[in-house]
Coordinates of C-alpha atoms in Angstrom, one line a residue:
M5 CA 0.0 0.0 0.0
I6 CA 1.3 3.5 -0.8
M7 CA 1.9 5.9 2.0
T8 CA -1.3 5.5 4.0
R9 CA -3.0 8.4 5.7
H10 CA -2.0 7.0 9.1
F11 CA 1.6 6.7 7.9
I12 CA 1.7 10.3 6.7
A13 CA 0.2 11.5 10.0
L14 CA 3.2 9.9 11.8
L15 CA 5.5 12.0 9.6
L16 CA 4.1 15.3 10.6
G17 CA 6.9 16.9 12.6
A18 CA 9.1 13.9 12.0
T19 CA 11.5 12.7 9.2
L20 CA 11.3 9.7 7.0
A21 CA 14.8 8.4 6.2
T22 CA 14.9 6.1 3.1
S23 CA 18.0 4.8 1.5
C24 CA 18.1 4.4 -2.3
T25 CA 20.9 2.8 -4.2
P26 CA 21.2 4.2 -7.7
P27 CA 20.4 1.6 -10.3
E28 CA 22.4 1.1 -13.4
S29 CA 21.5 3.2 -16.4
S30 CA 19.1 1.8 -19.0
T31 CA 20.1 1.5 -22.6
Q32 CA 18.6 4.0 -25.1
V33 CA 16.0 2.4 -27.2
T34 CA 13.3 3.6 -29.6
Q35 CA 10.5 2.3 -27.4
P36 CA 11.1 2.9 -23.7
M37 CA 12.3 -0.3 -22.0
V38 CA 9.7 -1.7 -19.6
S39 CA 10.6 -4.3 -16.9
K40 CA 10.0 -4.9 -13.2
A41 CA 12.7 -4.6 -10.6
G42 CA 12.6 -4.9 -6.9
T43 CA 9.0 -5.3 -5.8
N44 CA 6.1 -6.3 -8.1
D45 CA 4.4 -3.1 -9.4
A46 CA 1.1 -4.8 -9.9
Q47 CA 1.0 -5.8 -6.2
H48 CA 1.7 -2.3 -5.1
G49 CA -0.4 -0.5 -7.6
V50 CA 1.7 1.4 -10.2
S51 CA -1.0 2.1 -12.8
T52 CA 0.3 4.9 -15.1
M53 CA 3.7 6.3 -16.0
V54 CA 4.3 9.1 -18.5
L55 CA 7.7 10.2 -19.7
Y56 CA 8.9 12.6 -22.3
R57 CA 11.9 12.0 -24.6
P58 CA 13.4 15.3 -25.7
A59 CA 15.5 13.5 -28.4
N60 CA 12.4 13.0 -30.5
S61 CA 9.9 15.3 -28.7
T62 CA 7.6 12.3 -27.8
F63 CA 5.5 11.4 -24.8
Y64 CA 5.4 7.7 -23.9
V65 CA 2.4 6.6 -21.8
R66 CA 2.3 3.3 -20.0
H67 CA -1.1 2.1 -18.5
G68 CA -1.5 -1.0 -16.4
D69 CA 1.0 -3.1 -14.6
D70 CA 1.7 -6.0 -16.9
G71 CA 4.8 -4.5 -18.6
Q72 CA 3.0 -3.8 -21.9
A73 CA 4.5 -1.5 -24.5
A74 CA 3.8 2.2 -24.1
S75 CA 1.7 4.3 -26.4
E76 CA 3.4 7.2 -28.2
L77 CA 2.4 10.8 -28.8
G78 CA 4.7 13.1 -30.7
F79 CA 4.3 16.7 -29.5
G80 CA 6.8 19.4 -28.9
A81 CA 10.1 20.9 -30.1
P82 CA 13.6 21.0 -28.7
G83 CA 13.8 22.9 -25.4
D84 CA 10.1 22.4 -24.5
I85 CA 9.2 21.4 -20.9
P86 CA 6.6 18.6 -20.8
L87 CA 3.4 18.6 -18.6
W88 CA 0.6 16.1 -18.1
A89 CA -2.6 17.2 -16.4
D90 CA -6.4 17.4 -16.5
F91 CA -6.5 20.8 -18.2
N92 CA -10.1 20.3 -19.4
G93 CA -11.7 19.3 -16.1
D94 CA -13.1 16.1 -17.6
G95 CA -11.1 13.7 -15.6
K96 CA -8.7 12.9 -18.4
N97 CA -5.0 14.0 -18.4
V98 CA -3.7 15.5 -21.6
P99 CA -0.2 16.7 -22.7
G100 CA 1.0 20.2 -22.4
L101 CA 4.2 22.0 -23.1
Y102 CA 5.9 25.1 -21.7
R103 CA 8.0 27.1 -24.2
N104 CA 9.7 30.2 -22.9
G105 CA 6.6 31.6 -21.3
R106 CA 4.0 30.1 -23.7
W107 CA 1.9 27.2 -22.6
L108 CA 0.8 24.8 -25.4
I109 CA -2.0 22.4 -24.5
S110 CA -3.3 19.5 -26.7
S111 CA -6.8 19.2 -25.1
H112 CA -7.6 16.3 -27.4
A113 CA -4.2 14.6 -26.9
D114 CA -3.8 14.5 -30.7
S115 CA -0.4 16.2 -31.0
T116 CA -2.1 19.6 -31.9
A117 CA -1.9 22.6 -29.6
D118 CA -5.4 23.9 -29.6
V119 CA -4.9 26.1 -26.5
E120 CA -2.1 28.6 -26.1
I121 CA -1.6 30.8 -23.1
D122 CA 1.2 33.3 -22.3
F123 CA 2.2 33.1 -18.6
G124 CA 5.7 33.3 -17.1
G125 CA 8.7 33.5 -19.3
A126 CA 11.3 34.9 -16.8
P127 CA 14.7 33.2 -16.9
G128 CA 14.7 30.2 -14.6
D129 CA 10.9 29.9 -14.3
V130 CA 9.8 26.3 -13.6
P131 CA 6.3 25.4 -14.9
L132 CA 3.9 23.0 -13.1
A133 CA 0.2 22.1 -13.5
A134 CA -2.2 21.1 -10.7
D135 CA -5.6 21.9 -9.4
I136 CA -4.7 24.6 -6.8
D137 CA -8.1 26.3 -6.7
G138 CA -10.1 23.1 -6.4
D139 CA -12.4 23.5 -9.4
G140 CA -11.4 20.2 -11.0
R141 CA -9.2 21.7 -13.7
A142 CA -5.4 22.0 -13.6
D143 CA -4.1 25.5 -13.0
L144 CA -0.9 26.9 -14.5
V145 CA 1.8 27.4 -11.9
I146 CA 5.2 29.1 -12.1
F147 CA 7.9 28.4 -9.5
R148 CA 10.3 31.3 -9.4
N149 CA 13.1 31.2 -6.8
G150 CA 10.7 30.3 -4.0
Q151 CA 7.7 32.2 -5.2
W152 CA 4.7 30.2 -6.5
I153 CA 2.6 32.1 -9.0
V154 CA -0.7 30.5 -9.9
R155 CA -3.0 31.3 -12.8
G156 CA -6.2 29.7 -11.7
T157 CA -9.0 28.6 -13.9
R158 CA -11.7 30.1 -11.7
D159 CA -10.5 33.6 -12.5
P160 CA -7.4 33.7 -14.7
S161 CA -7.1 37.4 -14.3
R162 CA -6.4 37.1 -10.6
L163 CA -3.0 35.5 -9.9
L164 CA -2.4 33.7 -6.6
N165 CA 0.9 34.0 -4.9
F166 CA 2.6 31.8 -2.3
Q167 CA 6.1 31.9 -0.9
F168 CA 7.8 28.6 -0.1
G169 CA 11.3 27.4 -0.8
Q170 CA 14.3 29.1 -2.3
A171 CA 16.4 29.5 -5.5
G172 CA 17.7 26.1 -6.6
D173 CA 14.9 24.1 -5.1
I174 CA 13.0 21.7 -7.4
P175 CA 9.3 22.2 -7.0
V176 CA 6.7 19.4 -6.8
L177 CA 2.9 19.7 -6.5
A178 CA 0.8 16.8 -5.0
D179 CA -1.5 15.9 -2.2
F180 CA 1.0 14.4 0.2
D181 CA -1.2 14.4 3.4
G182 CA -4.3 12.9 1.7
S183 CA -6.4 16.0 2.6
G184 CA -7.8 16.3 -1.0
K185 CA -5.9 19.6 -1.4
I186 CA -2.7 20.1 -3.4
D187 CA 0.4 20.8 -1.3
L188 CA 3.5 22.8 -2.1
A189 CA 6.7 20.8 -1.9
V190 CA 10.4 21.4 -2.8
F191 CA 13.2 18.9 -3.2
R192 CA 16.6 20.1 -1.9
H193 CA 19.6 17.7 -2.1
G194 CA 17.7 14.6 -1.0
Q195 CA 15.2 16.3 1.3
W196 CA 11.6 17.0 0.7
F197 CA 10.0 20.0 2.4
I198 CA 6.2 20.0 2.2
D199 CA 3.9 22.9 3.0
T200 CA 0.5 21.3 3.5
E201 CA -1.2 24.6 4.5
R202 CA 0.4 26.9 1.8
N203 CA 1.5 29.3 4.5
G204 CA 5.3 29.1 3.9
T205 CA 6.0 26.6 6.6
A206 CA 7.2 23.0 6.0
K207 CA 4.8 20.8 8.0
M208 CA 6.4 17.6 6.6
T209 CA 10.1 16.8 6.0
L210 CA 11.1 13.7 4.2
N211 CA 14.6 12.3 3.4
F212 CA 14.3 10.4 0.1
G213 CA 16.9 10.6 -2.6
G214 CA 20.3 12.3 -2.7
S215 CA 22.1 15.4 -3.8
A216 CA 22.7 14.0 -7.3
D217 CA 18.9 13.4 -8.0
R218 CA 17.4 15.9 -10.4
F219 CA 14.1 14.3 -11.2
P220 CA 11.9 14.2 -8.1
I221 CA 8.2 13.3 -8.8
A222 CA 5.2 12.5 -6.7
S223 CA 3.0 9.5 -7.2
H224 CA -0.6 10.6 -7.5
N225 CA -2.9 8.1 -5.7
T226 CA -6.3 7.3 -7.2
G227 CA -7.5 5.9 -3.8
T228 CA -8.0 7.5 -0.4
H229 CA -4.3 7.9 0.5
G230 CA -1.9 10.7 -0.1
S231 CA 0.8 11.0 -2.7
S232 CA 4.2 9.4 -2.2
P233 CA 7.6 10.8 -3.0
A234 CA 9.3 9.3 -6.0
L235 CA 12.5 9.6 -8.0
F236 CA 13.5 9.0 -11.7
R237 CA 17.0 7.9 -12.2
D238 CA 18.1 7.1 -15.8
G239 CA 15.0 5.0 -16.6
M240 CA 14.3 3.7 -13.1
W241 CA 11.2 4.9 -11.2
I242 CA 11.7 4.6 -7.4
V243 CA 8.6 5.1 -5.3
G244 CA 8.7 5.6 -1.5
T245 CA 6.2 3.5 0.5
A246 CA 5.3 2.9 4.2
A247 CA 8.1 1.9 6.5
N248 CA 7.0 -1.7 6.6
A249 CA 6.8 -2.1 2.8
P250 CA 9.7 -2.3 0.4
M251 CA 10.2 0.5 -2.2
I252 CA 8.7 0.1 -5.6
E253 CA 11.2 0.1 -8.4
V254 CA 10.1 -0.1 -12.0
A255 CA 12.3 0.3 -15.1
F256 CA 10.6 2.4 -17.8
G257 CA 12.6 4.8 -20.0
A258 CA 16.3 5.6 -20.3
S259 CA 18.9 8.2 -19.5
G260 CA 17.9 11.6 -21.0
D261 CA 14.2 11.0 -20.6
I262 CA 12.0 13.3 -18.4
P263 CA 9.4 11.9 -16.0
V264 CA 6.2 13.7 -16.4
F265 CA 3.5 11.8 -14.5
L266 CA 3.1 8.8 -12.1
E267 CA -0.1 7.4 -10.8
T268 CA -0.6 4.6 -8.2
K269 CA -3.6 2.9 -6.8
D270 CA -4.5 1.2 -3.5

């Protein structure tokens, strides 16, 4: 089971220390390599993984937990930053791209950008997408040196601002405490600092990963439990679990790929 609500409650004000041994790099292939390593991903509920390969500007989407081949969706250009979220509010995630301050969204997941929005664009801006305002549609978010700027879908003309983190942090958005609300999190040299109240204070601190990790990602849980911290290392997805359960390790992708989305289930 992935990070139960009871387990997360025990982490409030405490620190989870998890040791991860970096796996060997995967070999570059046309179709992302899929194999199971460590625990069985079907048993522990890895249901969807999405990665983006900048070398050919293609999203690869793997559904299910039987190691089947991933579906492919060509979309993007060199230098684009990939996103995967429910921009339409219909319960279906679709691809998006961030290109120097312009957001390109393929609302029909057909490789065509039918929605374009200008938001952000400052040097070093990090784009994210999640439902911050709670209306069921992903909002556009810019992380800028500790400042979170949110262009909500309820009222796009009114920007929301939060302060949490610092320059050099890697931002992550997910519901870590299982409250049903998206939390602000930053990854800093192997430590996760999580602001569950969006008030600038870290209510949860987790040790998961190391200073060399550059791709932290949260597993979104489709059940009743909160998100879990996860890492992507050269094609290996490593998902943190409760203290009495082994980590989930699933090989999907290769060095140079970018993790975009991870979903787990109870």
